[in-house]
XYZ file of N, CA and C in Angstrom:
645
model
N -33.181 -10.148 86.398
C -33.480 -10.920 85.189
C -32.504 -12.075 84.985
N -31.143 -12.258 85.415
C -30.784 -12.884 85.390
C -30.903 -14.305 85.721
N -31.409 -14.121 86.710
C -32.203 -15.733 87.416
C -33.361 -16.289 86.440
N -34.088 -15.014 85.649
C -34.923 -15.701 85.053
C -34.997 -16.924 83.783
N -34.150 -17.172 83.672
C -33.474 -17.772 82.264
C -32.133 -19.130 82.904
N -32.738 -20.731 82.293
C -31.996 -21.729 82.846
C -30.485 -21.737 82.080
N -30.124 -20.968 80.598
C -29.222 -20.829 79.924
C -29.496 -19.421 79.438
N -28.014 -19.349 78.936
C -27.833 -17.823 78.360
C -27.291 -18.436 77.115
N -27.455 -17.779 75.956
C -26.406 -17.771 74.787
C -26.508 -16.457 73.953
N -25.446 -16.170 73.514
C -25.251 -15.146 73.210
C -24.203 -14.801 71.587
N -24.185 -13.769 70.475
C -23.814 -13.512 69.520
C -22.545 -12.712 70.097
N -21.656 -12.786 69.181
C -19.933 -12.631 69.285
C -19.559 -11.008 69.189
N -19.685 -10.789 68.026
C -19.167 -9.228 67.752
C -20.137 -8.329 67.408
N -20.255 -7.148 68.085
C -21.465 -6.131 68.496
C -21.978 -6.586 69.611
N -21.436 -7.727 70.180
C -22.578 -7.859 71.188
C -21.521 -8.176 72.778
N -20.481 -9.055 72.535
C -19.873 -9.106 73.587
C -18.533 -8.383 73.297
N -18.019 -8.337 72.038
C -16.506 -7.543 71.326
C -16.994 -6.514 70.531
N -16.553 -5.800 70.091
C -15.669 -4.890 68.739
C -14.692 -4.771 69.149
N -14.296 -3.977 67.432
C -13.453 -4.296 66.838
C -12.853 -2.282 66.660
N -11.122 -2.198 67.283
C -10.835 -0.910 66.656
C -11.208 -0.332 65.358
N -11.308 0.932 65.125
C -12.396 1.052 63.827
C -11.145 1.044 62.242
N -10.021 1.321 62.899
C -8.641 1.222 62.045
C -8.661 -0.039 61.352
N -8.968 -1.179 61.878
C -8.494 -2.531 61.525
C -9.783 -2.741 59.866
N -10.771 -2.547 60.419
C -11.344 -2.642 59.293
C -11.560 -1.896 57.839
N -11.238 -0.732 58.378
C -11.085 0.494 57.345
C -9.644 -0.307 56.437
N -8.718 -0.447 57.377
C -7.353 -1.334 56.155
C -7.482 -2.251 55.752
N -8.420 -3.651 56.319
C -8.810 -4.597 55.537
C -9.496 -4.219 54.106
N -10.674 -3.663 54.352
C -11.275 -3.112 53.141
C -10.903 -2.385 51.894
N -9.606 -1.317 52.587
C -8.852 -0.614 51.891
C -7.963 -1.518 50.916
N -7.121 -2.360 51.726
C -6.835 -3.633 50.991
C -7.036 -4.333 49.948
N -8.842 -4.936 50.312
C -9.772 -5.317 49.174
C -10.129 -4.621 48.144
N -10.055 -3.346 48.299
C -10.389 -2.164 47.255
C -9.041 -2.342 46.353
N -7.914 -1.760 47.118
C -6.794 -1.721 46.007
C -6.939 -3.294 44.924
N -7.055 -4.873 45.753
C -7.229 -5.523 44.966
C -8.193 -5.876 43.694
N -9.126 -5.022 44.269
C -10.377 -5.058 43.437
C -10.100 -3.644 42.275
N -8.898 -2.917 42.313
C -9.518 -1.810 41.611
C -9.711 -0.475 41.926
N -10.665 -0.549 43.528
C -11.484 0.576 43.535
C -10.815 1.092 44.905
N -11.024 2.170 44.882
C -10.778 3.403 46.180
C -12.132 3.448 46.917
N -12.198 2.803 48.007
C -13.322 2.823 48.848
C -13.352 4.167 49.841
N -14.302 4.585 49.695
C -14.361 5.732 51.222
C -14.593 5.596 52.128
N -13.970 5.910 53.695
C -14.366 5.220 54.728
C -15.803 5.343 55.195
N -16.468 5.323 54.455
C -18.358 5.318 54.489
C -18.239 3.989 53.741
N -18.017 3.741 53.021
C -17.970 2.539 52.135
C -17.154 1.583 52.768
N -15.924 2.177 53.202
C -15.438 0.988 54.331
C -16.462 0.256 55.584
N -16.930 1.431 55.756
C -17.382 0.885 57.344
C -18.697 0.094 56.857
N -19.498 0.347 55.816
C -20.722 0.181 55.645
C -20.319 -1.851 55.143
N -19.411 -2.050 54.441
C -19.022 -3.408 53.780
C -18.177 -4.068 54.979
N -17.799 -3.311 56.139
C -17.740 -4.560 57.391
C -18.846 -4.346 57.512
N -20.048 -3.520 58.252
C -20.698 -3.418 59.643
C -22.120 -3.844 58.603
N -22.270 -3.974 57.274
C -23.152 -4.078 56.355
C -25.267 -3.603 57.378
N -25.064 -2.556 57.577
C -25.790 -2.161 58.515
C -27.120 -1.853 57.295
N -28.360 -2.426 57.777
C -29.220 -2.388 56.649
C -29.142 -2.478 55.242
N -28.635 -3.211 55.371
C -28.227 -3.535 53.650
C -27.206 -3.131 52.700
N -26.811 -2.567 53.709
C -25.419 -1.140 52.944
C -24.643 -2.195 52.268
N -24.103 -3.494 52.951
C -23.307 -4.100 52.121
C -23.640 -4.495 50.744
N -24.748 -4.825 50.668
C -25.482 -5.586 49.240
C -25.296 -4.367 48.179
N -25.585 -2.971 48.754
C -26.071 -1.891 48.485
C -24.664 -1.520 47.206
N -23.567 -1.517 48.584
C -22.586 -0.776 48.202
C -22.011 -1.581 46.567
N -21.690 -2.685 47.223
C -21.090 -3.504 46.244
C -21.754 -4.007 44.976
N -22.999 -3.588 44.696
C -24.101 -2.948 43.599
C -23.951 -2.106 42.913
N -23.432 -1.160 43.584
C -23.386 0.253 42.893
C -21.684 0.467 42.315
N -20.726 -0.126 43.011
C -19.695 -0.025 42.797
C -19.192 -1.389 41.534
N -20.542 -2.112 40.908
C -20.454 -2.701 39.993
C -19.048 -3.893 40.597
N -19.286 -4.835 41.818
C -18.544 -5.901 42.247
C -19.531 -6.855 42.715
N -18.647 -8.190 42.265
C -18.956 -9.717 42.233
C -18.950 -9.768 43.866
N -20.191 -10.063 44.312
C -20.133 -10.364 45.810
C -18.943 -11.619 46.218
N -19.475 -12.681 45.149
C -18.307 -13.920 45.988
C -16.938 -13.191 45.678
N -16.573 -12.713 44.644
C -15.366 -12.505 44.609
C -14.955 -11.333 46.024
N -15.752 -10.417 45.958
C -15.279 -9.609 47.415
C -15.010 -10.300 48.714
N -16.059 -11.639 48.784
C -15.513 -12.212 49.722
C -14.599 -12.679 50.252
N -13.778 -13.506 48.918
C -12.779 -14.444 48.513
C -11.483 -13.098 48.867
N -11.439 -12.231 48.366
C -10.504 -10.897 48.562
C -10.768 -11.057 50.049
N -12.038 -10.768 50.548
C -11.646 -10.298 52.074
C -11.120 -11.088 52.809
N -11.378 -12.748 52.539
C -10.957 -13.508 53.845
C -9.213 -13.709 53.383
N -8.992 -13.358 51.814
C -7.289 -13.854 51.922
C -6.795 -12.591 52.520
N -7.368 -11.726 52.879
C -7.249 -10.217 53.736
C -6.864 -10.198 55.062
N -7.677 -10.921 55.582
C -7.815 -11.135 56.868
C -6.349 -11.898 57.460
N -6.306 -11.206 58.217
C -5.625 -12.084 59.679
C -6.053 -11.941 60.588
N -6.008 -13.800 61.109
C -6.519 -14.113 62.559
C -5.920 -13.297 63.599
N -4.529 -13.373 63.415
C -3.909 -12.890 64.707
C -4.079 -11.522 64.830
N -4.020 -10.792 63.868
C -4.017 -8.997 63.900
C -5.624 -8.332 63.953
N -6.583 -9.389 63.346
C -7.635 -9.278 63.668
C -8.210 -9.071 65.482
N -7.763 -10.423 66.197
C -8.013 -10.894 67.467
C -7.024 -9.738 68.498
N -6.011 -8.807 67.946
C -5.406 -7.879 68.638
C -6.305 -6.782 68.703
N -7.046 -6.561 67.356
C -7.615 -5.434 67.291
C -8.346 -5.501 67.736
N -9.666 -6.600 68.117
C -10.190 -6.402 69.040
C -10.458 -6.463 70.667
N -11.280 -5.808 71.115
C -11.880 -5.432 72.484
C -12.889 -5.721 73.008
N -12.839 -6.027 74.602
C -14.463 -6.878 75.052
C -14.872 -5.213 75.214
N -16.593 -5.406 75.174
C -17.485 -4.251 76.383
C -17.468 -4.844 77.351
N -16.807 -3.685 78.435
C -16.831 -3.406 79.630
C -18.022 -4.339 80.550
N -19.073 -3.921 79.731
C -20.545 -4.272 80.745
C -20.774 -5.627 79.808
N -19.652 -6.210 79.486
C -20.114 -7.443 79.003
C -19.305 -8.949 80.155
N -17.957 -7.986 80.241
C -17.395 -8.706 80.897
C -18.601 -8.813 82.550
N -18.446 -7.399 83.120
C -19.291 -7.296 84.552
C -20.802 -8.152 84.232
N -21.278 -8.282 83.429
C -22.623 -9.150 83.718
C -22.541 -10.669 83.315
N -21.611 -10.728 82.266
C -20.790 -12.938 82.170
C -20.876 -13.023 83.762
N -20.016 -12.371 84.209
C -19.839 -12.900 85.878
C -20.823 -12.796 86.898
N -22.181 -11.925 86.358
C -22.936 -12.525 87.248
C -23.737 -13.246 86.765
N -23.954 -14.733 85.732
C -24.674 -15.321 85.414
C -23.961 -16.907 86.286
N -25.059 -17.544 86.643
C -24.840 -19.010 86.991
C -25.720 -19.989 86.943
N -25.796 -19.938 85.633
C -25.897 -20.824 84.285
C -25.083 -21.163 83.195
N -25.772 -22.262 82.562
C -24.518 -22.648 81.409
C -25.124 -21.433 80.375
N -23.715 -20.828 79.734
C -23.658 -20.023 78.587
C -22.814 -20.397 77.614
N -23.404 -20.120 75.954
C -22.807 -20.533 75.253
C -22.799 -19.118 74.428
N -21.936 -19.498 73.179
C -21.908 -18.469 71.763
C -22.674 -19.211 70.857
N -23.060 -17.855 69.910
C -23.499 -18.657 68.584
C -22.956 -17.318 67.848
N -21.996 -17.379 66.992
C -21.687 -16.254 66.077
C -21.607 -16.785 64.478
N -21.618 -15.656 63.456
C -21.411 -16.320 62.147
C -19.358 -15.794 62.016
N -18.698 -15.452 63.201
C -17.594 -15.502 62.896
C -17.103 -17.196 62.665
N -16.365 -16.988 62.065
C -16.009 -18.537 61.524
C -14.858 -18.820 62.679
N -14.875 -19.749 62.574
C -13.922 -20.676 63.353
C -12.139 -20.159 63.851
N -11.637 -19.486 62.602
C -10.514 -19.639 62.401
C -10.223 -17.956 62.712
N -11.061 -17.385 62.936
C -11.148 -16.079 63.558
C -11.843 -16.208 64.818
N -12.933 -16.863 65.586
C -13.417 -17.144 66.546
C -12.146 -17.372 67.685
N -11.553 -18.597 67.198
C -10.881 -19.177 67.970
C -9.358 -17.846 69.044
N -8.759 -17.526 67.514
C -7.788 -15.988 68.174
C -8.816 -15.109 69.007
N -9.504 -14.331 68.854
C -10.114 -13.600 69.639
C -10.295 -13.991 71.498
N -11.341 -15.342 71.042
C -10.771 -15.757 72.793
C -10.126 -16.095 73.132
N -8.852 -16.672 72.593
C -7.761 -16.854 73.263
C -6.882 -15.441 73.763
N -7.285 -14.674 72.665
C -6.042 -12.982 73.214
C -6.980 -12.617 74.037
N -8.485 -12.635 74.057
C -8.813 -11.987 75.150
C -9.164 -12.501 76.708
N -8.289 -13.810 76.384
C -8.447 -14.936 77.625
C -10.246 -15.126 77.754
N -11.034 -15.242 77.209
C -12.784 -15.601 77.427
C -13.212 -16.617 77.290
N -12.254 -18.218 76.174
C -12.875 -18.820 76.124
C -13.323 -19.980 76.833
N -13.065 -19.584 78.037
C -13.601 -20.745 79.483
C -14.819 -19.758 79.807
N -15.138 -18.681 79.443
C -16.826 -18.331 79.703
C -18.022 -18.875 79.402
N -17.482 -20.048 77.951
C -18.539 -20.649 77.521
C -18.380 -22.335 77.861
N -19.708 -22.575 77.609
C -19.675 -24.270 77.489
C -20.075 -24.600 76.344
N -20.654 -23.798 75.412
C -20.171 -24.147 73.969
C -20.074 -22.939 72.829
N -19.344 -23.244 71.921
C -19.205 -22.543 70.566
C -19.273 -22.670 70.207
N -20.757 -22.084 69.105
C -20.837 -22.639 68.036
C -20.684 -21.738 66.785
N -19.769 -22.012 65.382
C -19.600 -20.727 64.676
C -20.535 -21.290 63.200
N -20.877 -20.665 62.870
C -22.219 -20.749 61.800
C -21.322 -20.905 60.518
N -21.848 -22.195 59.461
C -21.015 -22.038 58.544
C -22.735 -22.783 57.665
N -21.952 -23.249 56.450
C -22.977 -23.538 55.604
C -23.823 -25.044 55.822
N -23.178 -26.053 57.011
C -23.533 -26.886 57.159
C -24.080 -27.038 58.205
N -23.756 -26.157 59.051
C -24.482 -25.746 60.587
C -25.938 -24.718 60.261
N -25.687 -24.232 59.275
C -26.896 -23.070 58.953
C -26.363 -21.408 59.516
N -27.002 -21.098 59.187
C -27.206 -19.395 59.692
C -27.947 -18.853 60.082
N -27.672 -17.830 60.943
C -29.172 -17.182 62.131
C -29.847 -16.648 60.753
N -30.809 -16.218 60.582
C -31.941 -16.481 61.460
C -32.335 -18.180 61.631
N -31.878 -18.791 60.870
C -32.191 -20.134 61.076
C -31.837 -20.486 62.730
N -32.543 -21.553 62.664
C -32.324 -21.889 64.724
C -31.754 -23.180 64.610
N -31.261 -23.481 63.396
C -30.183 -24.612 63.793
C -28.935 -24.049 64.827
N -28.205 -23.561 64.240
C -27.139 -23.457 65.204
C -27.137 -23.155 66.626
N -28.501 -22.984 66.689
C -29.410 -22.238 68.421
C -29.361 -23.811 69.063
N -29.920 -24.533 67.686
C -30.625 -25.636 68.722
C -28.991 -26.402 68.642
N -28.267 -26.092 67.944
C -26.660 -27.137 68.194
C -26.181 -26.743 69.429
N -26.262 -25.627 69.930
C -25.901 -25.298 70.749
C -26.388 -25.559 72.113
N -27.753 -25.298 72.221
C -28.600 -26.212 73.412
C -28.217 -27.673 73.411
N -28.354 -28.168 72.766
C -27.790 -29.550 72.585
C -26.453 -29.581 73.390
N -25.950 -29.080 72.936
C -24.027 -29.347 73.579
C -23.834 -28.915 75.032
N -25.384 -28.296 75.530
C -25.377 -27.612 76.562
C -26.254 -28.649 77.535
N -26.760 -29.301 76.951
C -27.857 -30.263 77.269
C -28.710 -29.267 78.198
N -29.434 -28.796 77.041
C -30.539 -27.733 77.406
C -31.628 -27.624 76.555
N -31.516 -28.379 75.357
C -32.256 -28.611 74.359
C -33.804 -29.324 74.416
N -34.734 -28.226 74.599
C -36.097 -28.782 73.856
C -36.448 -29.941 75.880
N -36.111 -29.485 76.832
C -36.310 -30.306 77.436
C -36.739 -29.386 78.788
N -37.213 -28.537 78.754
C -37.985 -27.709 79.582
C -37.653 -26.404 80.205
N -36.054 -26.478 79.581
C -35.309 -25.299 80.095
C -35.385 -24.253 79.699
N -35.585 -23.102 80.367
C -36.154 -21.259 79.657
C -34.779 -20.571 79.245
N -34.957 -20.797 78.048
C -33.490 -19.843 77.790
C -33.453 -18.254 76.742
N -32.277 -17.657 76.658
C -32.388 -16.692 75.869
C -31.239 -16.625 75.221
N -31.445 -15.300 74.148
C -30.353 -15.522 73.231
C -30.001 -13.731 73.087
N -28.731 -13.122 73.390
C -28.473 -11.972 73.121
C -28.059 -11.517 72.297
N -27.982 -10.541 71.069
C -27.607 -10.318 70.208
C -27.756 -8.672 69.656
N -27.090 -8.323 68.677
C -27.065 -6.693 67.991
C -27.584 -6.585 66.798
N -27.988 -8.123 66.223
C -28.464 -8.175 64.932
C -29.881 -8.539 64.729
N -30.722 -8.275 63.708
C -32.064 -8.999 63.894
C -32.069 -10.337 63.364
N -31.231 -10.830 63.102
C -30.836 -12.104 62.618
C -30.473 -13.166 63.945
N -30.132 -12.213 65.030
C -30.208 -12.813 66.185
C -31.318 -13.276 66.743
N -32.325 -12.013 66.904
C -33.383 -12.137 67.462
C -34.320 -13.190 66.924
N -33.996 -13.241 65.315
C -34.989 -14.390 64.319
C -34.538 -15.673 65.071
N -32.889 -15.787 65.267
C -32.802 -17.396 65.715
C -33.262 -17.761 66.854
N -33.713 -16.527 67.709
C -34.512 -17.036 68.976
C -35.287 -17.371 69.074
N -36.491 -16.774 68.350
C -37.629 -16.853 68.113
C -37.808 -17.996 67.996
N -37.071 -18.713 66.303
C -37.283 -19.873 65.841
C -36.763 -21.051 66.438
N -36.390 -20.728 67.487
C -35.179 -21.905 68.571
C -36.471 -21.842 69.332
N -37.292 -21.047 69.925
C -38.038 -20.965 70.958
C -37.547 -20.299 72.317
N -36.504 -19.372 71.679
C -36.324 -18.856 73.016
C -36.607 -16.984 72.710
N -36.577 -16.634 74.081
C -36.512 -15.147 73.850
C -35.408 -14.530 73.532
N -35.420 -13.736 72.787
C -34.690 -12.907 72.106
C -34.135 -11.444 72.781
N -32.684 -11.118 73.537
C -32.960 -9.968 73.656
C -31.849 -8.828 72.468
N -31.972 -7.741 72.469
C -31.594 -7.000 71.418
C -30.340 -6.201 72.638
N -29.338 -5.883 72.071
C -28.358 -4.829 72.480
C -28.086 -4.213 71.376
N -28.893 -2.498 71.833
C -28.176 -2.175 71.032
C -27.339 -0.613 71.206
N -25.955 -1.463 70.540
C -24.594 -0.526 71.024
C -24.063 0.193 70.385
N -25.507 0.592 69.123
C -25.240 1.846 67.452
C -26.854 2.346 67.934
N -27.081 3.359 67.664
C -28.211 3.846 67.820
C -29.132 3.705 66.299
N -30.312 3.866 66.263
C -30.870 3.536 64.758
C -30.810 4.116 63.517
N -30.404 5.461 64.019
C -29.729 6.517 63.140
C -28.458 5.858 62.576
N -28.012 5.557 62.991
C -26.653 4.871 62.593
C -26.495 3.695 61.864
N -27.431 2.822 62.103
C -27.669 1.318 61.373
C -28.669 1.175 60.777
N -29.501 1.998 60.840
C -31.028 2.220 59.399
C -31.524 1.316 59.984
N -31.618 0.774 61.333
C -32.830 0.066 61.428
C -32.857 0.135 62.485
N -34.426 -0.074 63.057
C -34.706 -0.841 64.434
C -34.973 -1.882 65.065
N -34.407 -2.737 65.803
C -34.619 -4.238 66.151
C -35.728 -4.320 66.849
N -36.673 -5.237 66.715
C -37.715 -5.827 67.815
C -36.856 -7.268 68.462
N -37.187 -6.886 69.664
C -36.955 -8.279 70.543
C -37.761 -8.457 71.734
N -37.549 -9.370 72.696
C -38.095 -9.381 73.996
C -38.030 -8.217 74.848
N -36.320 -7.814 74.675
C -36.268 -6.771 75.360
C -34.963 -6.232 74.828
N -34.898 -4.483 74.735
C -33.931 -4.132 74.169
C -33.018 -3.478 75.249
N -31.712 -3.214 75.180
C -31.359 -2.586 75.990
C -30.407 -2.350 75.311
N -29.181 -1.164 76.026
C -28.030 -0.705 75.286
C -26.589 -1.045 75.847
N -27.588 -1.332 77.117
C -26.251 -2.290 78.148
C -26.595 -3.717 78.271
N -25.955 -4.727 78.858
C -26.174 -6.002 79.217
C -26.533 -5.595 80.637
N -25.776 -5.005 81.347
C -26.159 -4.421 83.026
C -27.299 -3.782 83.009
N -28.071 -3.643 81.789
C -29.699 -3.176 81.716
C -30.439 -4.407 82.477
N -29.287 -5.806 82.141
C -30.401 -6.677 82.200
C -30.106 -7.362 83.534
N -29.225 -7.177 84.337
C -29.026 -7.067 85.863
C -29.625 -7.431 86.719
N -29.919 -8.467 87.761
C -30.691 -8.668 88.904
C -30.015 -8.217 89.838
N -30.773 -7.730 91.491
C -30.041 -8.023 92.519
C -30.218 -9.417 93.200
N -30.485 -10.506 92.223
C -29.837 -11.671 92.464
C -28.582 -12.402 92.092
N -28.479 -11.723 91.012
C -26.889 -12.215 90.377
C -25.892 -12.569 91.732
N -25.168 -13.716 90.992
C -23.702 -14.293 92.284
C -22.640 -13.103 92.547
């Protein structure tokens, strides 16, 4: 399958990284003490990984101002301790290397967290472009940032078959609407994330998607 497709692009975290499960449980924990509240690590994990709605859900019920949780989480955050904590998949690194085509990112990690991650994990010469989703670029499901990215790839709208990998269905929407195929990884089972993704093709590995043509 690899040959089949003139570009690859692909979504950031769940799909080529996570993240130790410690790092986020103390961010949140963090945000809680600032906010007030004693979160449980069900409530932790559910307000990172916001898996079917849990985030909207949680922070509903626990009677909190979404922007304000935000505003708490990002003065929370660190780039650098963030980008330690995380880790590539294994079968993400082994199948980058057998693609030879241009590949890019499209994540809604922002910039200023994007950037640490590939540098600690030495990756960011895997891509030929990055693009991180903000309010002026748009957001998946929208296929702007799909099509910014073809663009920078000069792959855009000009006959080339491409795809887009991802863990979210927000991924799969920006493919669609970019015009490309969509494939799904998924590396939580549905029990776990309350939902099931449709895509082109799902798999739980990237080495699902493997040729014995790859370089």
């Amino acid at each position: 399958m690899t040959t089949d497709y003139d570009f690859w692009l692909f979504d950031l975290d769940g799909t080529l990284v996570d993240i130790e499960p410690a790092y986020p449980r103390k961010v949140m924990g963090a945000v809680g003490d600032r906010l007030g509240v004693e979160f449980t690590d069900r409530e932790r994990d559910a307000l990172w990984y916001g898996f079917g709605g849990t985030r909207t859900r949680t922070l509903k019920d626990r009677d909190i101002d979404q922007q304000e949780f935000w505003r708490l989480f990002h003065e929370e955050e660190d780039p650098v301790t963030r980008a330690e904590a995380t880790y590539l998949y294994d079968d993400a690194e082994r199948f980058l290397a057998t693609l030879d085509a241009p590949v890019g990112l499209v994540t809604h990690c922002q910039q200023y967290l994007t950037d640490p991650v590939l540098d600690h994990l030495d990756i960011a010469d895997w891509f030929d472009t990055v693009v991180c989703c903000d309010d002026d670029i748009g957001w998946k499901p929208d296929p702007k940032p799909v099509e910014l990215a073809m663009r920078e790839m000069n792959v855009g709208h000009n006959g080339h078959r491409g795809v887009l990998a991802g863990d979210n269905p927000s991924d799969i929407g920006a493919a669609w609407n970019a015009g490309l195929d969509g494939v799904h990884v998924g590396r939580r089972s549905p029990a776990e994330t309350g939902r099931c993704v449709r895509g082109d093709r799902r798999v739980a590995s990237l080495l699902d998607l493997s040729s014995s043509q790859g370089r």
